[in-house]
Structure formats: C-alpha cells, structure tokens
PDB file of C-alpha atoms in Angstrom:
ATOM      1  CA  UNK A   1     -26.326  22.796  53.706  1.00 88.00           C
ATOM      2  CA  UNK A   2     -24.788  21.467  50.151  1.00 94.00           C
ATOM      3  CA  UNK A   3     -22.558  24.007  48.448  1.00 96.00           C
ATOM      4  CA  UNK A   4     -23.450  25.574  45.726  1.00 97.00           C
ATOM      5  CA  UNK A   5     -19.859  25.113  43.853  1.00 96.00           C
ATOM      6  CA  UNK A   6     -20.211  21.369  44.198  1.00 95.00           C
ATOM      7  CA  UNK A   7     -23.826  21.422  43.089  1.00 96.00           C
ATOM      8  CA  UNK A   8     -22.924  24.026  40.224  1.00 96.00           C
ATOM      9  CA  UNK A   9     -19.962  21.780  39.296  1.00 94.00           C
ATOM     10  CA  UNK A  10     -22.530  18.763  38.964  1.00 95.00           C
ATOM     11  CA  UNK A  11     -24.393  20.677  36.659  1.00 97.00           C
ATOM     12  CA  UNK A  12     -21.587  22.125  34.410  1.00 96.00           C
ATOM     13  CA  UNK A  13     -19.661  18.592  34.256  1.00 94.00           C
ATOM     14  CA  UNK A  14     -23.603  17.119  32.662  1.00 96.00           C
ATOM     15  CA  UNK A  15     -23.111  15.726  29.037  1.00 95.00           C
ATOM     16  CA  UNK A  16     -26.865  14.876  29.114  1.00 96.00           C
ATOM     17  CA  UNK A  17     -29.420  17.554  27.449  1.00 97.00           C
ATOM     18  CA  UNK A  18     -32.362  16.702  29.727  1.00 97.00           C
ATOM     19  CA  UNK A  19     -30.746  16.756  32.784  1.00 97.00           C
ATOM     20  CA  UNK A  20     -28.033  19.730  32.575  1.00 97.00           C
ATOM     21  CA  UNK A  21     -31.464  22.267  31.456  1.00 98.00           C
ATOM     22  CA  UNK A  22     -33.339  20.889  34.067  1.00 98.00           C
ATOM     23  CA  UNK A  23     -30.866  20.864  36.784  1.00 98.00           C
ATOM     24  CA  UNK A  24     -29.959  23.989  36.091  1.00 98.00           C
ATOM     25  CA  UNK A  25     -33.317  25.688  36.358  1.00 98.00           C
ATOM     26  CA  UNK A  26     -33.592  23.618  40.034  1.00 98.00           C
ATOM     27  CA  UNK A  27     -30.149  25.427  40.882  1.00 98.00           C
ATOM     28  CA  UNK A  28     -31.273  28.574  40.494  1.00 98.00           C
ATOM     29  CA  UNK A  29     -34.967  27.823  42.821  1.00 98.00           C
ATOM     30  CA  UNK A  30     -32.822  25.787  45.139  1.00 98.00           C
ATOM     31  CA  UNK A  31     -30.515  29.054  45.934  1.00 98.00           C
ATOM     32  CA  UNK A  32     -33.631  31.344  45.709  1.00 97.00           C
ATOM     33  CA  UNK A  33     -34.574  29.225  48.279  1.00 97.00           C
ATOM     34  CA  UNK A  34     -31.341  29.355  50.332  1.00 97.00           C
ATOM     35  CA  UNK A  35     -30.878  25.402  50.264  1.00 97.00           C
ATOM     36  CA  UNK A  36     -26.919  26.007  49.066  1.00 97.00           C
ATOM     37  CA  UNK A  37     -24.151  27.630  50.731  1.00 97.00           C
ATOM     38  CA  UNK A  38     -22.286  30.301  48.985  1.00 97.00           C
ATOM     39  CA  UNK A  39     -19.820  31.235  51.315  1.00 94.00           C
ATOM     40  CA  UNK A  40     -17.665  28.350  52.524  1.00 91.00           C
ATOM     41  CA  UNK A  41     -14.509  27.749  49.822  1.00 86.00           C
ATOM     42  CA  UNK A  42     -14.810  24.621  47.724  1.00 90.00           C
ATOM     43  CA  UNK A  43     -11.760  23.326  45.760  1.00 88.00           C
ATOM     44  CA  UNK A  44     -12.577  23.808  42.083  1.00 84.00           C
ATOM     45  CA  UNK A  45     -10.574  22.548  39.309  1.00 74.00           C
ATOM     46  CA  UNK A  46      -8.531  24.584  37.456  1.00 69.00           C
ATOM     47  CA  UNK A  47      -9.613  23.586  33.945  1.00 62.00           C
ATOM     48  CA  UNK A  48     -12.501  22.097  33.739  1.00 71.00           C
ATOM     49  CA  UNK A  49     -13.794  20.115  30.449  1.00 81.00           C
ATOM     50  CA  UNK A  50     -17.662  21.695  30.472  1.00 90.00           C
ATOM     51  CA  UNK A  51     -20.037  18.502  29.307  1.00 91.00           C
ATOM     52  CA  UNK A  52     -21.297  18.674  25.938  1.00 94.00           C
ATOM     53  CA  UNK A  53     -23.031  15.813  24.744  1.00 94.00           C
ATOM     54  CA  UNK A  54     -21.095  13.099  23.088  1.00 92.00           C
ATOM     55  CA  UNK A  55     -22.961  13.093  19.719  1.00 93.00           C
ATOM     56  CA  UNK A  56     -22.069  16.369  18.618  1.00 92.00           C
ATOM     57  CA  UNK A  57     -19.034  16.886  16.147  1.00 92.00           C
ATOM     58  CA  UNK A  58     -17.421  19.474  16.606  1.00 89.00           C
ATOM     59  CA  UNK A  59     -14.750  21.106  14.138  1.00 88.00           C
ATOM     60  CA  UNK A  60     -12.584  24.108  13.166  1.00 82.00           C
ATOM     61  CA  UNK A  61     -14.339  27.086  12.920  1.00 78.00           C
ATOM     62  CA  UNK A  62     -13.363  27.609   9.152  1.00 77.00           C
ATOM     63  CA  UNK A  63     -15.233  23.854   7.941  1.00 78.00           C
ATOM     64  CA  UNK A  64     -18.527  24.992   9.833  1.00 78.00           C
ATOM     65  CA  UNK A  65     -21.620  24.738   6.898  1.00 70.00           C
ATOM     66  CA  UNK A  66     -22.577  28.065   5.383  1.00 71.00           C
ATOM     67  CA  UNK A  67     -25.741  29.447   7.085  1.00 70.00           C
ATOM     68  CA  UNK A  68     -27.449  31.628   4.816  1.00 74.00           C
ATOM     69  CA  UNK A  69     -31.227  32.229   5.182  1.00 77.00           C
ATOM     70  CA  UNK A  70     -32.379  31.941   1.473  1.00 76.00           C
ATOM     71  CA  UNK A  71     -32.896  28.004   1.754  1.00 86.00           C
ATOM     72  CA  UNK A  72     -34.577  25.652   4.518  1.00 88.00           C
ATOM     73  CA  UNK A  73     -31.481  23.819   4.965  1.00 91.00           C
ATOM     74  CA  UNK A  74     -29.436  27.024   5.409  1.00 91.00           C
ATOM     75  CA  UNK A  75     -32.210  28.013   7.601  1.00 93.00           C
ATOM     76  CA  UNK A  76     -32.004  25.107   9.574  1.00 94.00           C
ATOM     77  CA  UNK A  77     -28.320  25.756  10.087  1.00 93.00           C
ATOM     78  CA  UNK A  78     -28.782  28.946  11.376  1.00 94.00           C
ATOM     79  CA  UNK A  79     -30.981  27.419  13.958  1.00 96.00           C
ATOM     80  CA  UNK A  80     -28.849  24.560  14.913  1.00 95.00           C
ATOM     81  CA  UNK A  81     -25.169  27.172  15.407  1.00 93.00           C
ATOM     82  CA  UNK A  82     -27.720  29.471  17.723  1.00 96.00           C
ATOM     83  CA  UNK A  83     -28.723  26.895  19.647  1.00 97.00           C
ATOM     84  CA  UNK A  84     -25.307  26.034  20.146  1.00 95.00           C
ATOM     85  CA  UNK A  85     -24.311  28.950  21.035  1.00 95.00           C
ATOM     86  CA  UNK A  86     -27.576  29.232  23.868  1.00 97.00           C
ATOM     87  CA  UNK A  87     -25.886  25.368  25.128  1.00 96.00           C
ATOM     88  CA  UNK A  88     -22.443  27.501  25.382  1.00 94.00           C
ATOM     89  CA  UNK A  89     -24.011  29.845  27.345  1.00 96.00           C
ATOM     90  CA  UNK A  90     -25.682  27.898  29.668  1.00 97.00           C
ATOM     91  CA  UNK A  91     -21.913  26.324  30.840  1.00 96.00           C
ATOM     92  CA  UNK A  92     -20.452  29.530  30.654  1.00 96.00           C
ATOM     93  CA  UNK A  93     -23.096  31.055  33.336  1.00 97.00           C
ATOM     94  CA  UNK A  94     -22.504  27.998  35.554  1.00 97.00           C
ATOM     95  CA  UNK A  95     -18.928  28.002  35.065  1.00 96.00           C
ATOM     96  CA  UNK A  96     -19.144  32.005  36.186  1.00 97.00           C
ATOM     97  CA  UNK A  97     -20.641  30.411  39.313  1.00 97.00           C
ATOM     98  CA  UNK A  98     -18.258  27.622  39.994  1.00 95.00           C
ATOM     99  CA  UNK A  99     -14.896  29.212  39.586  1.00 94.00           C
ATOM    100  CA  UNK A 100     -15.265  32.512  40.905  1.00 96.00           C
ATOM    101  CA  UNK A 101     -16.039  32.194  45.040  1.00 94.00           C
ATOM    102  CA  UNK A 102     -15.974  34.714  47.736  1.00 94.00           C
ATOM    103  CA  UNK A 103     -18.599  37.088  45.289  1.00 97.00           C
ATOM    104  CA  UNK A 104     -21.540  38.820  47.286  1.00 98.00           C
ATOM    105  CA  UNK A 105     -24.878  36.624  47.325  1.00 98.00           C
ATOM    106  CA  UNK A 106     -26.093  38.990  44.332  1.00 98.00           C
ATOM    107  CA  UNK A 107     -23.089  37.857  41.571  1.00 98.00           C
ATOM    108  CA  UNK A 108     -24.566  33.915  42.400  1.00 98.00           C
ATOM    109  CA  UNK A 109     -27.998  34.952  42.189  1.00 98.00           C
ATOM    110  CA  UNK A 110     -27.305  36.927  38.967  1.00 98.00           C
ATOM    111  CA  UNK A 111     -25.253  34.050  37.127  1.00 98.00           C
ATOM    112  CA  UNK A 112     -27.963  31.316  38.020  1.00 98.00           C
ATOM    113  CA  UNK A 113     -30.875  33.393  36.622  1.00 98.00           C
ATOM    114  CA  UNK A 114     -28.685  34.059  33.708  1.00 98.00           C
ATOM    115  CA  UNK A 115     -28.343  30.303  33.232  1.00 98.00           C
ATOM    116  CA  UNK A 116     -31.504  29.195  33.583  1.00 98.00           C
ATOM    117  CA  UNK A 117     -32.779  31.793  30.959  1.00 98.00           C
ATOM    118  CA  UNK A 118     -30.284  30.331  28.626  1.00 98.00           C
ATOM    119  CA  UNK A 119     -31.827  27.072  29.111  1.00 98.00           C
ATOM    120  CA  UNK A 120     -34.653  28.671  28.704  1.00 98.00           C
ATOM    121  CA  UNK A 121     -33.366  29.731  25.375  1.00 98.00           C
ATOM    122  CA  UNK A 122     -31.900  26.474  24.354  1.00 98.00           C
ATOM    123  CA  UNK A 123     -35.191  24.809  24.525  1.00 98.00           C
ATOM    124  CA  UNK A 124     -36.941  26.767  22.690  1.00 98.00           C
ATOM    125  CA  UNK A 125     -34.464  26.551  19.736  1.00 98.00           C
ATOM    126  CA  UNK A 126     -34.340  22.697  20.265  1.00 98.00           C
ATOM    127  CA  UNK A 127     -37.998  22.783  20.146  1.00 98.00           C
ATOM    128  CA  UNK A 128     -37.858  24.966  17.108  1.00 98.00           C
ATOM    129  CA  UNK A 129     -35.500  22.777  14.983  1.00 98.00           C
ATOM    130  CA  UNK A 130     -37.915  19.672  15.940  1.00 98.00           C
ATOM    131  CA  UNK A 131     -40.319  21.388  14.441  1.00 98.00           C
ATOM    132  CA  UNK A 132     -38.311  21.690  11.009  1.00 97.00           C
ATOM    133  CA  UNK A 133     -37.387  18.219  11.252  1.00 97.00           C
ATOM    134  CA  UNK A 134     -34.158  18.621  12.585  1.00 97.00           C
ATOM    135  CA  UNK A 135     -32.271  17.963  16.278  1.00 97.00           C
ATOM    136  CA  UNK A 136     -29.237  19.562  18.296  1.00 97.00           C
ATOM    137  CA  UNK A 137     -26.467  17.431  16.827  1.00 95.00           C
ATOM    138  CA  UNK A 138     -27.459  16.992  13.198  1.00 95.00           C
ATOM    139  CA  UNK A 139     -24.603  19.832  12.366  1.00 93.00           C
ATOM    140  CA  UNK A 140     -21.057  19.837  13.402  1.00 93.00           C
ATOM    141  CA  UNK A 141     -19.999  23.096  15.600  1.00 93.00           C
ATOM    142  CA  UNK A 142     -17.095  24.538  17.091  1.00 87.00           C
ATOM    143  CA  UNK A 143     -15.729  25.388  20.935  1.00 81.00           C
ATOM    144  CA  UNK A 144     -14.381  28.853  20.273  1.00 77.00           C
ATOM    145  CA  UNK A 145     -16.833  30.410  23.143  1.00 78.00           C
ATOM    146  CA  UNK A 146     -15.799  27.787  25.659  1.00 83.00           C
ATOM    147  CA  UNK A 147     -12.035  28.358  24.873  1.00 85.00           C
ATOM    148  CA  UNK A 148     -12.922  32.161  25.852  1.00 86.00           C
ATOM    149  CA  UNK A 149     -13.947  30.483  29.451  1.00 87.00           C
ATOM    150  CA  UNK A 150     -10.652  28.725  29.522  1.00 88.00           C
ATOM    151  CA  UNK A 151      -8.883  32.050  28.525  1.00 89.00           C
ATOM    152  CA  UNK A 152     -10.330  34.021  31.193  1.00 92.00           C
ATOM    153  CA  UNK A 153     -10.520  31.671  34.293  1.00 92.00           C
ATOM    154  CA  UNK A 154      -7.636  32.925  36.071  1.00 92.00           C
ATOM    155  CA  UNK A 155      -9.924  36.569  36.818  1.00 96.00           C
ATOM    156  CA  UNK A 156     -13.412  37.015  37.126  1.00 97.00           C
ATOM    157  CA  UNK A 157     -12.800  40.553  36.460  1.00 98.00           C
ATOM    158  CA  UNK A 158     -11.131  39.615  33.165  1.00 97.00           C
ATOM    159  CA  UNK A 159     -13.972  36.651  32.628  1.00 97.00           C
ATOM    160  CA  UNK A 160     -16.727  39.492  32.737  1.00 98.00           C
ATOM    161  CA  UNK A 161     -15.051  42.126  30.410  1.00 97.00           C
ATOM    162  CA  UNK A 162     -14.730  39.168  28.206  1.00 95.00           C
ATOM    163  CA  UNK A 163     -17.119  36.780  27.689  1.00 95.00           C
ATOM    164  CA  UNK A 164     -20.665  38.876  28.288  1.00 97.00           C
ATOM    165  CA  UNK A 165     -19.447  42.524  26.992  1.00 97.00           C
ATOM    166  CA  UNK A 166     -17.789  41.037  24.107  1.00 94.00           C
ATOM    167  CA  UNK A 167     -19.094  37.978  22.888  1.00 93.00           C
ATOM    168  CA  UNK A 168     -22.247  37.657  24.101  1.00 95.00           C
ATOM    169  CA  UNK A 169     -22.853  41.473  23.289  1.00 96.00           C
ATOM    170  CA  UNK A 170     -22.029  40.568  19.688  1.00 95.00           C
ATOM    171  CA  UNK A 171     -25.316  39.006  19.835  1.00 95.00           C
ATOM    172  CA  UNK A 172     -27.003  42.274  20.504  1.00 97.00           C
ATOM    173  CA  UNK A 173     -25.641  43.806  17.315  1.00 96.00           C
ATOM    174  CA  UNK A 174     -26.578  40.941  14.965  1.00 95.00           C
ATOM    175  CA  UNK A 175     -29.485  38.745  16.346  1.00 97.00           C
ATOM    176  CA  UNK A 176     -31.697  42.317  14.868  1.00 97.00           C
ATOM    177  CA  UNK A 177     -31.014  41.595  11.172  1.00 95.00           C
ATOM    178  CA  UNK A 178     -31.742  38.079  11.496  1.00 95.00           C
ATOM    179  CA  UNK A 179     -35.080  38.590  13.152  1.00 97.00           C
ATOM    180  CA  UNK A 180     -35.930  40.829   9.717  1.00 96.00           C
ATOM    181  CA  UNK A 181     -34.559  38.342   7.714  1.00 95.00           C
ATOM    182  CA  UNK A 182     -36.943  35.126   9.127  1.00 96.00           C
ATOM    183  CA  UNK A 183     -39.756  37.494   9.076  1.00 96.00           C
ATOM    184  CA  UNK A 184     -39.070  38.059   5.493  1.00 94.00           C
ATOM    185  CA  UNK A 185     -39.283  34.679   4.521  1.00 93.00           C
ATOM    186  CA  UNK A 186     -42.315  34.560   6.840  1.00 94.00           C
ATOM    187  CA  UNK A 187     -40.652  32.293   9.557  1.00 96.00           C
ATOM    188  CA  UNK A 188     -42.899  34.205  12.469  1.00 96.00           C
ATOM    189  CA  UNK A 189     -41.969  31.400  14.920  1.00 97.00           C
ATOM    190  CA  UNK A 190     -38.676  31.545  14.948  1.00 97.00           C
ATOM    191  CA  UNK A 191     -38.306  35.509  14.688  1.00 97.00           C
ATOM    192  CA  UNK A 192     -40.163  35.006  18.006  1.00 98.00           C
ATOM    193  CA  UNK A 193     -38.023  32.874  19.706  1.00 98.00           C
ATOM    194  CA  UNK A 194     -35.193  35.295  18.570  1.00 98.00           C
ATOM    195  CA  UNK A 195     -36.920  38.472  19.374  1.00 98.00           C
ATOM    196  CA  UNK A 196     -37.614  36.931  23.244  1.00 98.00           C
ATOM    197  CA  UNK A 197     -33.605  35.719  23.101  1.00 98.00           C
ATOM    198  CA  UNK A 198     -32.097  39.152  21.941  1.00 98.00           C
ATOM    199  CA  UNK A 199     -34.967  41.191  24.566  1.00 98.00           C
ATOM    200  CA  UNK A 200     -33.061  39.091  27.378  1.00 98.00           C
ATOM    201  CA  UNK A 201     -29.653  39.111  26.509  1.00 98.00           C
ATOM    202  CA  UNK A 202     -29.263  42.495  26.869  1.00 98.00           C
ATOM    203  CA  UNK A 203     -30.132  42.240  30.594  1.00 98.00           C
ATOM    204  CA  UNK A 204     -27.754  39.378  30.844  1.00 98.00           C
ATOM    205  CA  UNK A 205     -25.112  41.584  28.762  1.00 98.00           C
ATOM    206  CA  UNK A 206     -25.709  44.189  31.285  1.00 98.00           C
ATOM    207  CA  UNK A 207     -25.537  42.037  34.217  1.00 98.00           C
ATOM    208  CA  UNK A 208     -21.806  41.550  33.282  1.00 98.00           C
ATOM    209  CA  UNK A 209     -21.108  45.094  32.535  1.00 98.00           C
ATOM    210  CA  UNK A 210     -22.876  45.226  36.342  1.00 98.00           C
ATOM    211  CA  UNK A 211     -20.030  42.989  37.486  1.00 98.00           C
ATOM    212  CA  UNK A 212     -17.522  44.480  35.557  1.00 98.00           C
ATOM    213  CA  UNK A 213     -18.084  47.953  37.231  1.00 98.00           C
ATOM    214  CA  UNK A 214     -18.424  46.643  40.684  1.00 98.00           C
ATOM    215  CA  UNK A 215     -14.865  44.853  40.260  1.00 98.00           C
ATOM    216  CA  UNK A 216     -12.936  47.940  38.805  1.00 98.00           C
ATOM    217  CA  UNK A 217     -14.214  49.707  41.806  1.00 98.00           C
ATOM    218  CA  UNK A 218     -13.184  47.466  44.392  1.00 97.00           C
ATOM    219  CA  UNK A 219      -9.545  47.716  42.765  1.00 98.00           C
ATOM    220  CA  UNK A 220      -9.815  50.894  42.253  1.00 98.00           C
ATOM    221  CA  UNK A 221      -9.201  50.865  38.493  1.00 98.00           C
ATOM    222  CA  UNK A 222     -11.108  52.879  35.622  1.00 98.00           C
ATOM    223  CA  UNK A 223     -13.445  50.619  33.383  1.00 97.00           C
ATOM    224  CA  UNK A 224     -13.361  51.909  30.530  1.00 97.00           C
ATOM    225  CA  UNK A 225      -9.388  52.302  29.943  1.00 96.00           C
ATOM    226  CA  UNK A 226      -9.241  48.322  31.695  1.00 97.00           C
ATOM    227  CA  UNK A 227     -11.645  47.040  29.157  1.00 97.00           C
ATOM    228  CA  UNK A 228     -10.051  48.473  26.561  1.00 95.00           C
ATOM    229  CA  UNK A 229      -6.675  46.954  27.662  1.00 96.00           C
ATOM    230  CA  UNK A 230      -8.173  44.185  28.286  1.00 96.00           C
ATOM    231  CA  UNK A 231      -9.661  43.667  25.349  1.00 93.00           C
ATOM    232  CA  UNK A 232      -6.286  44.234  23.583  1.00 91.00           C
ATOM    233  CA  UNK A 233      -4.623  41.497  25.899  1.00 92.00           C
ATOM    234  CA  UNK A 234      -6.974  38.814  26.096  1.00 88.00           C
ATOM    235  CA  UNK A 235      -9.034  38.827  22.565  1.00 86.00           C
ATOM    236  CA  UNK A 236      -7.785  37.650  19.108  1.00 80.00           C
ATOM    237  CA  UNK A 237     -10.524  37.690  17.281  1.00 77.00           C
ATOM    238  CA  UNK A 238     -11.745  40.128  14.959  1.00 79.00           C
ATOM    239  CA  UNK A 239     -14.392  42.921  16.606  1.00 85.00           C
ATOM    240  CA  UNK A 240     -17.466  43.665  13.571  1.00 87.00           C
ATOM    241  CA  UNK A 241     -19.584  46.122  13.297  1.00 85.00           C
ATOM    242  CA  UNK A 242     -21.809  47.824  13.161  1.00 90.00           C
ATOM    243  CA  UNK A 243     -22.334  47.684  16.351  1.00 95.00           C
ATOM    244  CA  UNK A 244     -26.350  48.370  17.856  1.00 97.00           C
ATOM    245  CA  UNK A 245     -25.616  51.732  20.036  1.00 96.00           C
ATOM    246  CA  UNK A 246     -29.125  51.637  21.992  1.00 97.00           C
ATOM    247  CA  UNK A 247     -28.628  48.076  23.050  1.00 98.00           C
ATOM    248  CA  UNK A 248     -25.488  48.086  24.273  1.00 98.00           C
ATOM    249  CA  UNK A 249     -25.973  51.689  25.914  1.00 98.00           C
ATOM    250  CA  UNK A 250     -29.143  49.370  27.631  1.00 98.00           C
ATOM    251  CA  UNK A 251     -26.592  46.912  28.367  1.00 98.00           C
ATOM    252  CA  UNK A 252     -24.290  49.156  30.215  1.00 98.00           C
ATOM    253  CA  UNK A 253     -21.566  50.275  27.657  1.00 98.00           C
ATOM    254  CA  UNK A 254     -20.740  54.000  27.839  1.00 97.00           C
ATOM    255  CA  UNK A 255     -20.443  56.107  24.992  1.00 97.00           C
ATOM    256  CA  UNK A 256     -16.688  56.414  25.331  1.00 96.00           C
ATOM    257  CA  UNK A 257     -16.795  52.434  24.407  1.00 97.00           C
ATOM    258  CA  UNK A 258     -18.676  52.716  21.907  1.00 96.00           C
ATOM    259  CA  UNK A 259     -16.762  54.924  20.054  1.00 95.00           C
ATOM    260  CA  UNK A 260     -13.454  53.076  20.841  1.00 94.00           C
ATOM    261  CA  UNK A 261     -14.935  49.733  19.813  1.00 95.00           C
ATOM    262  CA  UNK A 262     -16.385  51.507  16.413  1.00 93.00           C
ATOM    263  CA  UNK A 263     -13.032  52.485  15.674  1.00 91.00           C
ATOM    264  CA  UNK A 264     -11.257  49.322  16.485  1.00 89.00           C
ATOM    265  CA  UNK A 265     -14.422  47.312  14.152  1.00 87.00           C
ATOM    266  CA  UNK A 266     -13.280  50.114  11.618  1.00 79.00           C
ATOM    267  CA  UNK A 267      -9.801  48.914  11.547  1.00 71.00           C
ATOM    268  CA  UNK A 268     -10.312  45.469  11.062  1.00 60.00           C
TER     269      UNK A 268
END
C-alpha cells in the first residue's frame, strides 16, 4: 500500500493548476478508500518549497494593487488575492498532512477533506475571474500565509493554533462585508461563490480548533491560556477586528477568546 506522506508530498510539491486540484481531490477518495497507509513513518523534508505555479509574481505585501470594490478592475483584484489565498490553502491542508505523522486516521481524513474543499474553492474563483475576463496570474501576490506554514512546522499543535484559528478564521470575520458589498453592486455570482466559501470555512476553522483541543489534552495543557501564548510567541502580525462572534463561537472559539482577542484587536 503507497503512503500517504509520499503521495501527499507529490501533491504539495505540484506547480501545475490542473493537476495539484485534481490530484488532490483523488487523495482524499483514494484514503476514503483505504488505498494509502497512514501509519508507517516516511522521511519528510524539513522545509519544503510548496509548488506554486511559475507564472505568478509574487511581491512584498506593501506593493500588492489596491482592491477596492467600486470599479471592475478593483473588483477583479479582489477576486484574483481570494483565489490566492483558496491556492494557499489548498498547500497548507496538504502540508498539515505531510509533516505531521503518527495523528489518528481522523486528523488525515479531516486535512484531505479540508483540501479538497479548498480546491473546490479555488475553482470556482478561477472560474469566476474567467468569466470577467481575467486568469489566476494576471496580478502579482504575496507568500505571507505560506511563511506562517514555515513558522509553525516544527509543532502541529503550534501549526493548528496558528494557521486555521488565526488566519484562516480572519476570513470568517471579513468574507461577510464583502458578500454585501458584491451584492450591492449586483455581482450575485460571485457573492455566491463567497457565501458557499465563508459557509465552509467555518467547519474547516473548527476542524483546527478540533485539533487544537485534542492536542492540549493529550499534553495536558489548557487551550485557551496556550493559544493565547502562543499567539504572542509565534504571530507578528497585526490581529483586526471586529471580529464575527457567532462564527467563530461555530468554529470552536470560546468566549474567553473572544474577549481576549477583542482586546488585543483593540490595542492595535
């Protein structure tokens, strides 16, 4: 039986569109299907350069185009960084596979469906921009969410405090306003596409704060004082708000979070 780390690390090493969304979705049936092996160790790498195709540009944060609604180019822009973001997320599920082994079955199972929904996702926004006469690749776009990945590899513990309960959660909070917004400017379509996106990141959001709670119990640690410090330690960014209390309570945040996280949005 092939492992699943090697196949996974097949996947996440693809530069090509096509055949990293496809191979993905075929991960997750193949391990529904119990064709890969799970348990047996396989040597992973201990950086590993995700692919990205070769045509994008990508640049500093700070020289990314402006991406305001209130024109069809800025429009368009919006699009294009979201879709980016759904590509980022589709390496950082695999990756979640690949470098953390010795999980139960369920963490694998969880991480796969999670990618292939963001694949799900990218197409749909890659379909979208098509439709507006654009393509993935026709704006230039930065690798802050796969530097998280690189920040976080050494713990799968700290990799799921990190990466789904704080940025992909920040998704929950704003992905809302920008559904009004297209449907204000009567963009139905792609409110759609964003209203499907933001319905099932909150399950993937809460299938890290899952994670996250099953790990601080086998170390016998409190998760809500280890985010926080964890939060402090490992993120240098600057937290937002306001932050959208009923979807991350859905998402598995407590209250005490909340609150702390308000405060620390407050300060900044």
């Amino acid at each position: 039986m092939k492992s699943l780390f090697e196949s996974t690390q097949e996947v996440l090493l693809s530069k090509n569109i096509e055949q990293k969304t496809q191979a993905t979705q075929k991960l997750r049936q193949d391990f529904e299907d119990n064709k890969l092996n799970h348990e047996n160790v396989f040597h992973i790498k201990d950086v590993v350069e995700a692919g990205y195709p070769l045509f994008l540009n990508f640049v500093a944060p700070k020289d990314l185009p402006r991406r305001r609604l209130g024109s069809p180019l800025g429009k368009i822009a919006l699009l294009h960084s979201l879709a980016h973001i759904e590509f980022n997320a589709i390496n950082l599920a695999l990756d979640a596979v690949y470098r953390f082994q010795q999980m139960p079955r369920g963490y694998y199972a969880d991480w796969l469906k999670v990618a292939a929904e963001e694949a799900g996702h990218f197409k749909l926004l890659q379909n979208r921009l098509a439709q507006l006469g654009s393509a993935y690749g026709d704006f230039p776009v930065h690798s802050g969410l796969w530097e998280m990945a690189e920040n976080t590899a050494h713990d799968v513990l700290v990799r799921m405090a990190l990466v789904p309960r704080v940025m992909e959660a920040r998704g929950l909070d704003v992905t809302p306003e920008m559904i009004s917004k297209l449907r204000e400017i009567q963009d139905s379509e792609s409110a759609k596409i964003l209203q499907l996106i933001w319905e099932e990141e909150i399950q993937h959001v809460s299938i890290g704060s899952y994670w996250f709670h099953y790990l601080c119990q086998q170390r016998n640690i409190c998760p809500e004082t280890t985010y926080l410090r964890l939060l402090n330690q490992f993120f240098s960014g600057r937290l937002r708000g306001p932050l959208h209390q009923e979807a991350r309570l859905q998402a598995g945040f407590s209250q005490f979070e909340l609150a702390a996280l308000e405060q620390l949005a407050t300060k900044n």
